[in-house]
Coordinates of C-alpha atoms and ligand atoms in Angstrom, one line a residue:
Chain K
X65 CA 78.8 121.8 81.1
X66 CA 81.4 119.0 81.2
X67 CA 80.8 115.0 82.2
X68 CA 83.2 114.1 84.9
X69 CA 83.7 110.5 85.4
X70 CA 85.3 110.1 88.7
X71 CA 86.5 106.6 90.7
X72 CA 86.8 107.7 94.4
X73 CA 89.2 105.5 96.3
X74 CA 86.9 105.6 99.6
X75 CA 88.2 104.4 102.9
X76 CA 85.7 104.2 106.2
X77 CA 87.7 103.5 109.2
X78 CA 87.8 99.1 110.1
X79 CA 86.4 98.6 106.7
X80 CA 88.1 97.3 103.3
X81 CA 88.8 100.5 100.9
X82 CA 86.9 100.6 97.4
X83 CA 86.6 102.3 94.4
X84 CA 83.1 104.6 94.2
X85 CA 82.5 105.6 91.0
X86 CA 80.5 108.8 90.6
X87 CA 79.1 110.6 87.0
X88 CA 78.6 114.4 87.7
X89 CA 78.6 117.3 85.0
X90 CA 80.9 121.0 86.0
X91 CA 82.0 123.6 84.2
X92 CA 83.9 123.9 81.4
X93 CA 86.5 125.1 83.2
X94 CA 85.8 123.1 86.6
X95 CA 88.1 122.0 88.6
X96 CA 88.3 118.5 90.5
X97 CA 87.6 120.0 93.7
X98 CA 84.1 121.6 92.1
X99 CA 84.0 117.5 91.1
X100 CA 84.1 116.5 94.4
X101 CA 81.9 119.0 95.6
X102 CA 79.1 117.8 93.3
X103 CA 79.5 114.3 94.6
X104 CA 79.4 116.0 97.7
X105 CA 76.4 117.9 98.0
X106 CA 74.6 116.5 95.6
X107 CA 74.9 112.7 95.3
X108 CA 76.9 111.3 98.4
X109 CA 77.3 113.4 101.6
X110 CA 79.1 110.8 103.0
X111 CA 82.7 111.8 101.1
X112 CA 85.4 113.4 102.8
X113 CA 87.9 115.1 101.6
X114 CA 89.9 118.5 103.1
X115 CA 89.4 122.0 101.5
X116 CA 89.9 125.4 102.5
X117 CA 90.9 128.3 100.5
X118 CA 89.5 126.4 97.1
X119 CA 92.4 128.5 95.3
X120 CA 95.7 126.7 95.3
X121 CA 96.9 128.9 98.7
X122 CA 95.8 127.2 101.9
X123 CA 97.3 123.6 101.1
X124 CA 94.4 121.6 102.5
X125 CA 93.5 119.6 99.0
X126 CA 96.3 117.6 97.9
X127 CA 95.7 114.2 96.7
X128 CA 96.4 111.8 94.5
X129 CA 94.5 112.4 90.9
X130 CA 95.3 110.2 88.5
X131 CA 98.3 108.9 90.0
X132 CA 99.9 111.8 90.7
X133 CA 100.1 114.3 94.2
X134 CA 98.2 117.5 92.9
X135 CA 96.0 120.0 94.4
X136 CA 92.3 119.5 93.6
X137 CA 91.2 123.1 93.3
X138 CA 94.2 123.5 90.7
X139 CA 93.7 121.0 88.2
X140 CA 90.6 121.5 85.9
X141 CA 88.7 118.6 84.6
X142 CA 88.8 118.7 81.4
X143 CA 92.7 118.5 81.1
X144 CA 92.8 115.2 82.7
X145 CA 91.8 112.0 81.1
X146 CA 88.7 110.2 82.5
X147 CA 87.4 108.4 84.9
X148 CA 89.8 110.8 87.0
X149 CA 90.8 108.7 89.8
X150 CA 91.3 110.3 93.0
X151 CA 93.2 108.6 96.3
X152 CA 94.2 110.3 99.5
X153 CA 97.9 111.1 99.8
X154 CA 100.3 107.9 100.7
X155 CA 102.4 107.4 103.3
X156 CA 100.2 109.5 105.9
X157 CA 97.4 107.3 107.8
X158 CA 93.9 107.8 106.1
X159 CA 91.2 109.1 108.5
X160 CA 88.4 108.5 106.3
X161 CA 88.1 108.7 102.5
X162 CA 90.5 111.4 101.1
X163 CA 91.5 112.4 104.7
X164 CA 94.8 111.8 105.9
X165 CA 96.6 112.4 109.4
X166 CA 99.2 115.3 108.7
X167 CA 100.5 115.2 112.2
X168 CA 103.7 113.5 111.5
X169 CA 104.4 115.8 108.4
X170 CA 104.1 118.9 111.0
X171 CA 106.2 116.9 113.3
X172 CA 109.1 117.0 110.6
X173 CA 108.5 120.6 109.5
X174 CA 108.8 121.5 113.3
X175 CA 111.9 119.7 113.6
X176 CA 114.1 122.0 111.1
X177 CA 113.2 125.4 113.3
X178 CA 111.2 126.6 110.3
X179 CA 111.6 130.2 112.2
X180 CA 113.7 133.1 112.3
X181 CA 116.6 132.5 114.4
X182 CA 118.7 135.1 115.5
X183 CA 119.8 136.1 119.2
X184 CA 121.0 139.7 118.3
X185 CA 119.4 142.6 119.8
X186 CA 116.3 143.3 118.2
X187 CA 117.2 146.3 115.5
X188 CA 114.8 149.4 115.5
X189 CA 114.3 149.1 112.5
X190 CA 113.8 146.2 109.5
X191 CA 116.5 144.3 109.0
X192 CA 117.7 145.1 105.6
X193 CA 118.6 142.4 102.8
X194 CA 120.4 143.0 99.3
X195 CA 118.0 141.4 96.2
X196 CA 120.7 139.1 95.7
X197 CA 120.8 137.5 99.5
X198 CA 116.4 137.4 98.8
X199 CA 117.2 135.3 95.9
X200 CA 119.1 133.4 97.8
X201 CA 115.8 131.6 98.7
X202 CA 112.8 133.0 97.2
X203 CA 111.8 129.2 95.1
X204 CA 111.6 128.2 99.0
X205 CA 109.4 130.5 100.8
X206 CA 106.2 129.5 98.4
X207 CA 105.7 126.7 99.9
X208 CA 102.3 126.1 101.3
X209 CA 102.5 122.9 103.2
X210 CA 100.3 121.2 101.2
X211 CA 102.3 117.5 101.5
X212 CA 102.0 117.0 97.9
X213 CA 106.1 116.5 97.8
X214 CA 106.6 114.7 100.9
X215 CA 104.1 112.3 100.1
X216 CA 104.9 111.4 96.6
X217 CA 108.8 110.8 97.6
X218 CA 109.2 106.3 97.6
X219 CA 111.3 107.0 101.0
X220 CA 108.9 108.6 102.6
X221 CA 106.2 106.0 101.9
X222 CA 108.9 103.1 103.0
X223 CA 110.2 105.2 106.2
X224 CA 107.7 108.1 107.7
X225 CA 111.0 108.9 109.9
X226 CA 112.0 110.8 106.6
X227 CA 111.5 114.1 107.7
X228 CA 110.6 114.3 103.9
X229 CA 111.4 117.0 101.2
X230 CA 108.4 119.3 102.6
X231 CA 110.4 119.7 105.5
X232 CA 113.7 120.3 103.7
X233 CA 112.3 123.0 101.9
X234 CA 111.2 124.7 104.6
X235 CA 114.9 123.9 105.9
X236 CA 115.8 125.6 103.0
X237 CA 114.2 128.5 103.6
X238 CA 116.0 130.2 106.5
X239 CA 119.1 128.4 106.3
X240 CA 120.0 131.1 103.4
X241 CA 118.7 133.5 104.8
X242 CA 121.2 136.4 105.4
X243 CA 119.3 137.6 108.8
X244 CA 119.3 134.0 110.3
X245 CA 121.9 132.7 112.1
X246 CA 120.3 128.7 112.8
X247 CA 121.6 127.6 109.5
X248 CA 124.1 125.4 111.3
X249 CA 122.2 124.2 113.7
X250 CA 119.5 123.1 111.0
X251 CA 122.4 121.8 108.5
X252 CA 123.5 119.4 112.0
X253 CA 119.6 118.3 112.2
X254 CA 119.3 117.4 108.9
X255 CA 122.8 115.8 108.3
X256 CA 121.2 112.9 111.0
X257 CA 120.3 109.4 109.5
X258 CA 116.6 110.8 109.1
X259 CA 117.7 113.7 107.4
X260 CA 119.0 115.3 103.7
X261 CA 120.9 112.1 102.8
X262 CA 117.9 110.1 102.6
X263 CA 117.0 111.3 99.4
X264 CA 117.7 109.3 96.7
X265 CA 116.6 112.2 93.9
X266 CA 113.8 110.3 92.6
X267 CA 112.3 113.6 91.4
X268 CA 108.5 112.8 92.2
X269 CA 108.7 115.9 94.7
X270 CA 109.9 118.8 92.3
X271 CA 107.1 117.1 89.9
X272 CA 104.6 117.2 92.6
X273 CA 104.9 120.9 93.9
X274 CA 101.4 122.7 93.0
X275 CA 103.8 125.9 94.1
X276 CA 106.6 124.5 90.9
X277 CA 109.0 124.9 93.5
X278 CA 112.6 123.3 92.5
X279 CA 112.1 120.9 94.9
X280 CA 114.9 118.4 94.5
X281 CA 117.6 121.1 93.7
X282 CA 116.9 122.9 96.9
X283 CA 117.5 119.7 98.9
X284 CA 120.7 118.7 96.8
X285 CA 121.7 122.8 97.8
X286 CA 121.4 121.6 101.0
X287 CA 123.4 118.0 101.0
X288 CA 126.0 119.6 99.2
X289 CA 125.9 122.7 102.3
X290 CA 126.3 119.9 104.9
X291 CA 128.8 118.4 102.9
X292 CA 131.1 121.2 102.3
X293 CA 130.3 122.8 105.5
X294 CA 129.2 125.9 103.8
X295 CA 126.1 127.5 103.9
Chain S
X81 CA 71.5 110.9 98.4
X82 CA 71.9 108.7 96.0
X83 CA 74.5 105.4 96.1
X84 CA 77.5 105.2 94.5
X85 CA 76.9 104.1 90.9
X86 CA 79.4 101.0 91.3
X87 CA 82.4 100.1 94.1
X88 CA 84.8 97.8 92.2
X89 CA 87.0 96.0 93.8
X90 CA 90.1 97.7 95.7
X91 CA 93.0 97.2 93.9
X92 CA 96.2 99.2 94.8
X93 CA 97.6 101.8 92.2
X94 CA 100.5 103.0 91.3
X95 CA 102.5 106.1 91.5
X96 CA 103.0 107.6 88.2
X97 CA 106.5 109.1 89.1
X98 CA 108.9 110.0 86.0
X99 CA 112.0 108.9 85.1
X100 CA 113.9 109.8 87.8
X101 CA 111.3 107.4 90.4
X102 CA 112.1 104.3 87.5
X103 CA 115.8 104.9 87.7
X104 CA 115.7 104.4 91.4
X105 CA 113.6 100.9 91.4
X106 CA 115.7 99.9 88.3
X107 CA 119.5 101.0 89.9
X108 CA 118.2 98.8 93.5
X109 CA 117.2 96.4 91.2
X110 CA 119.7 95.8 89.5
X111 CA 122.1 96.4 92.4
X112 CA 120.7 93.3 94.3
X113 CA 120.5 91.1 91.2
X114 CA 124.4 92.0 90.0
X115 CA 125.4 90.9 94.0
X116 CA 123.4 87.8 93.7
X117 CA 125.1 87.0 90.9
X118 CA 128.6 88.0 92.8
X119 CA 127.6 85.4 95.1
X120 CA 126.3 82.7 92.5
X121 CA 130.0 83.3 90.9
X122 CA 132.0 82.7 93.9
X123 CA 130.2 79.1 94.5
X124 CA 131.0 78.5 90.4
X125 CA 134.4 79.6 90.8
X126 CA 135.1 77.6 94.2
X127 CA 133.9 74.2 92.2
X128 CA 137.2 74.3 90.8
X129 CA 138.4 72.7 94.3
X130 CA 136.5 69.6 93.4
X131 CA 138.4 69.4 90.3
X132 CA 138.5 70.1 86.7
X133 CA 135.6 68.4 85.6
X134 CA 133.0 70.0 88.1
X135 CA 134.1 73.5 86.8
X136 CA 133.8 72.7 83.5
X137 CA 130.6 71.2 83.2
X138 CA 129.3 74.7 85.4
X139 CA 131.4 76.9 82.8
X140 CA 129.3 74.7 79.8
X141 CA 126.1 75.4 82.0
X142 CA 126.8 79.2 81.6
X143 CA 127.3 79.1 78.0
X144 CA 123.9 77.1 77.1
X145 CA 120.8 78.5 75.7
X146 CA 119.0 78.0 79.2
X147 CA 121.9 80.5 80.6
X148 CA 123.1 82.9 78.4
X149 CA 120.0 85.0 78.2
X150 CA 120.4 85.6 81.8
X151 CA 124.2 86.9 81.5
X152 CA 123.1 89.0 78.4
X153 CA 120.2 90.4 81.1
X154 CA 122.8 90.6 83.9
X155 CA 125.2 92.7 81.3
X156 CA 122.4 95.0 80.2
X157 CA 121.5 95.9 84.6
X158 CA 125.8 96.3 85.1
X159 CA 125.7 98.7 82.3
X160 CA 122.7 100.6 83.1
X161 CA 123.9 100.4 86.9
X162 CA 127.5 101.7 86.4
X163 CA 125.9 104.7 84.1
X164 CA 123.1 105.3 86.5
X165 CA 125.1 105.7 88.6
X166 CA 127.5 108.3 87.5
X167 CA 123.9 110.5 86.9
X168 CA 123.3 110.3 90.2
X169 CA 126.5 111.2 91.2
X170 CA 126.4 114.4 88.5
X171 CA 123.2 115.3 90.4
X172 CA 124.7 115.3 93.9
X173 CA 127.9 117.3 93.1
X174 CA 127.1 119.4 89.9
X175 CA 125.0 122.3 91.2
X176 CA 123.2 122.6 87.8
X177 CA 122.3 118.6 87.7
X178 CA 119.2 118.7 89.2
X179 CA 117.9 121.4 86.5
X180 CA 119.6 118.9 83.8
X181 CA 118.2 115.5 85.1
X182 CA 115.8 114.3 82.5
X183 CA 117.9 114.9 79.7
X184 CA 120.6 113.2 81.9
X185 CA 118.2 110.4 82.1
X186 CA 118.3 110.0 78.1
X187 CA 121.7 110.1 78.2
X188 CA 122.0 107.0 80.4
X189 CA 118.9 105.0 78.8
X190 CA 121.2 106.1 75.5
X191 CA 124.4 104.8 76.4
X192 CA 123.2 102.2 78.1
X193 CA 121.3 100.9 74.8
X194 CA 124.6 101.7 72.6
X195 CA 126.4 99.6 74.7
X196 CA 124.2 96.3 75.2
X197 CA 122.5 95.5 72.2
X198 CA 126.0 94.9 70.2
X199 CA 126.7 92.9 73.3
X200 CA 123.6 91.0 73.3
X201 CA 123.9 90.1 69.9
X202 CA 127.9 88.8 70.5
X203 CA 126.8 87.2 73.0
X204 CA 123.7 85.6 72.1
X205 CA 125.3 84.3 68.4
X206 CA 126.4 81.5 69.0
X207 CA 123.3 79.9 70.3
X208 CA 122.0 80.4 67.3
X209 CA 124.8 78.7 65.2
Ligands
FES220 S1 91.6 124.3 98.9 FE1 93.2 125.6 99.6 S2 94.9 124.9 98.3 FE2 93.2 123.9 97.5

């Protein structure tokens, strides 16, 4: 078994945030999540945090750990220095603890059309795609809307009308797809004010990606798209 | 359930971002600084309407040991912001400068240092003479 020294940043709605400190013992190979889940239902059911899948797929565990967005169920404990501190995500409103409001981040994903758009008659059969035009943008469909990126970019946390480099990605996605045919009309939504141009390539979002997606590059692919006016 | 072992006083953290996230505070930074000093220049350079003798005893104010440290400081952010600059523009245009970014990064921390620290020292010399 393996000592985990953890610092909690807890937050209870009207009252001041601290730092809970909490000493509880996982597996060699544990992971912060199975950290948190000691605290949890051993020590202090009053903790909240977010978790689903518990392997790196649903996106419901990012956080801060140790001063950095990652994934709680994909970092293991003993690779991380101690106390690990943990914090909720910035920029998003904190419901409780490690709990944040993600509405506005689905408000920006929403906002690119992060759907299939195309008004041709419906083929009766697949619609067929060379390797090439799916490598196009395969780095962009693993995303798993976990916020890590969005919520680690500086402009974000000074300006939530961002629509942030989660939402870009997703952008991203269809816009190079060869069976779309919104990549205009998504290029035009994210060449507003809000949009692609409000990133200043600070890098904390290609860093942050639990899914090593190339972040950064695919939203400089995108400013240069609305820039040239080629997709 | 037992208590928390301690609560320590909140104290807000920091984002450990990487290079890339220190550039960006440093070129603002440094943006703001070199206007304020536009501005500071333009009032130093208009005291030569109330004569000779009112610029020259600003000009002596610049060169003193009080001042000089701050123009060796204000050469150091116009050479890191000009170089800075250029990486960011590599990284907008060049499709392969986002993959190239950190070592880009060196390069401007690199040139940056080749450049000011013989300035510093031709300009700091003679308030040591
Ligand atoms: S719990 Fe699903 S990604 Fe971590």
């Amino acid at each position: 078994m393996l000592p985990v020294s953890l610092k909690v940043q807890r937050r209870i709605p009207g009252e001041k945030p601290y730092w809970a400190a909490y000493a509880v013992e996982v597996e060699e190979n544990g992971r912060v999540l199975d950290a948190l889940h000691q605290v949890k239902w051993h020590q202090d059911g009053t903790l909240s945090f977010r978790r689903s899948c518990a392997h790196g797929v649903c996106g419901s565990d990012a956080m801060m750990i140790n001063g950095v967005n990652r994934l709680a169920c994909a970092v293991l404990c003993r690779d991380l220095e101690q106390p690990i501190t943990v914090e909720p995500l910035r920029g998003l409103n904190v419901e409780k603890d490690l709990i944040v409001d993600m509405e506005p981040f689905f408000e920006a994903y929403k906002a690119v059309k992060p759907w299939l758009v195309n008004d041709d008659p419906p083929p009766t059969r697949e619609r067929l795609q060379t390797p090439e035009q799916r490598r196009r943008y395969d780095d962009t469909t693993k995303c798993i809307l976990c916020a890590a990126c969005t919520t680690s970019c500086p402009i974000f946390w000074g300006d939530d009308r961002y629509v942030g480099p989660a939402a870009i990605v997703n952008a991203h996605r269809f816009i190079y797809d060869s069976r779309d045919q919104g990549g205009e009309e998504r290029l035009e939504i994210l060449s507003s004010e809000d949009g692609a141009f409000r990133c200043r390539t600070t890098f904390n979002c290609s860093d942050a990606c639990p899914r090593g997606i190339k972040v950064t590059e695919a939203i400089q692919e995108v400013k240069r798209s609305i820039l040239r006016k080629k997709i | 359930m037992e208590p928390p072992i301690d609560s320590p006083p909140y104290r807000r953290t920091f984002y450990k971002g990487g290079s890339g996230m220190w550039s960006w505070i440093l070129h603002r930074g440094s943006g703001l600084a070199v206007l304020g000093f536009l501005f500071l220049h333009v009032l130093d350079t208009s005291l030569v309407m109330f004569g000779p003798n009112a610029y020259n005893t600003m000009a002596k104010f610049y060169e003193s040991a009080l001042f000089r440290p701050l123009e060796v400081l204000l050469m150091f952010l116009v050479i890191f912001h000009a170089f800075n600059g250029l990486r960011v523009i590599i990284v907008d245009l060049w499709t392969r400068g986002s993959r190239y970014q950190a070592q880009l990064s060196r390069l401007v921390w690199a040139i940056t240092l080749v450049l000011f620290l013989p300035s510093a020292w031709i300009m700091l010399r003679p308030i040591f003479e």
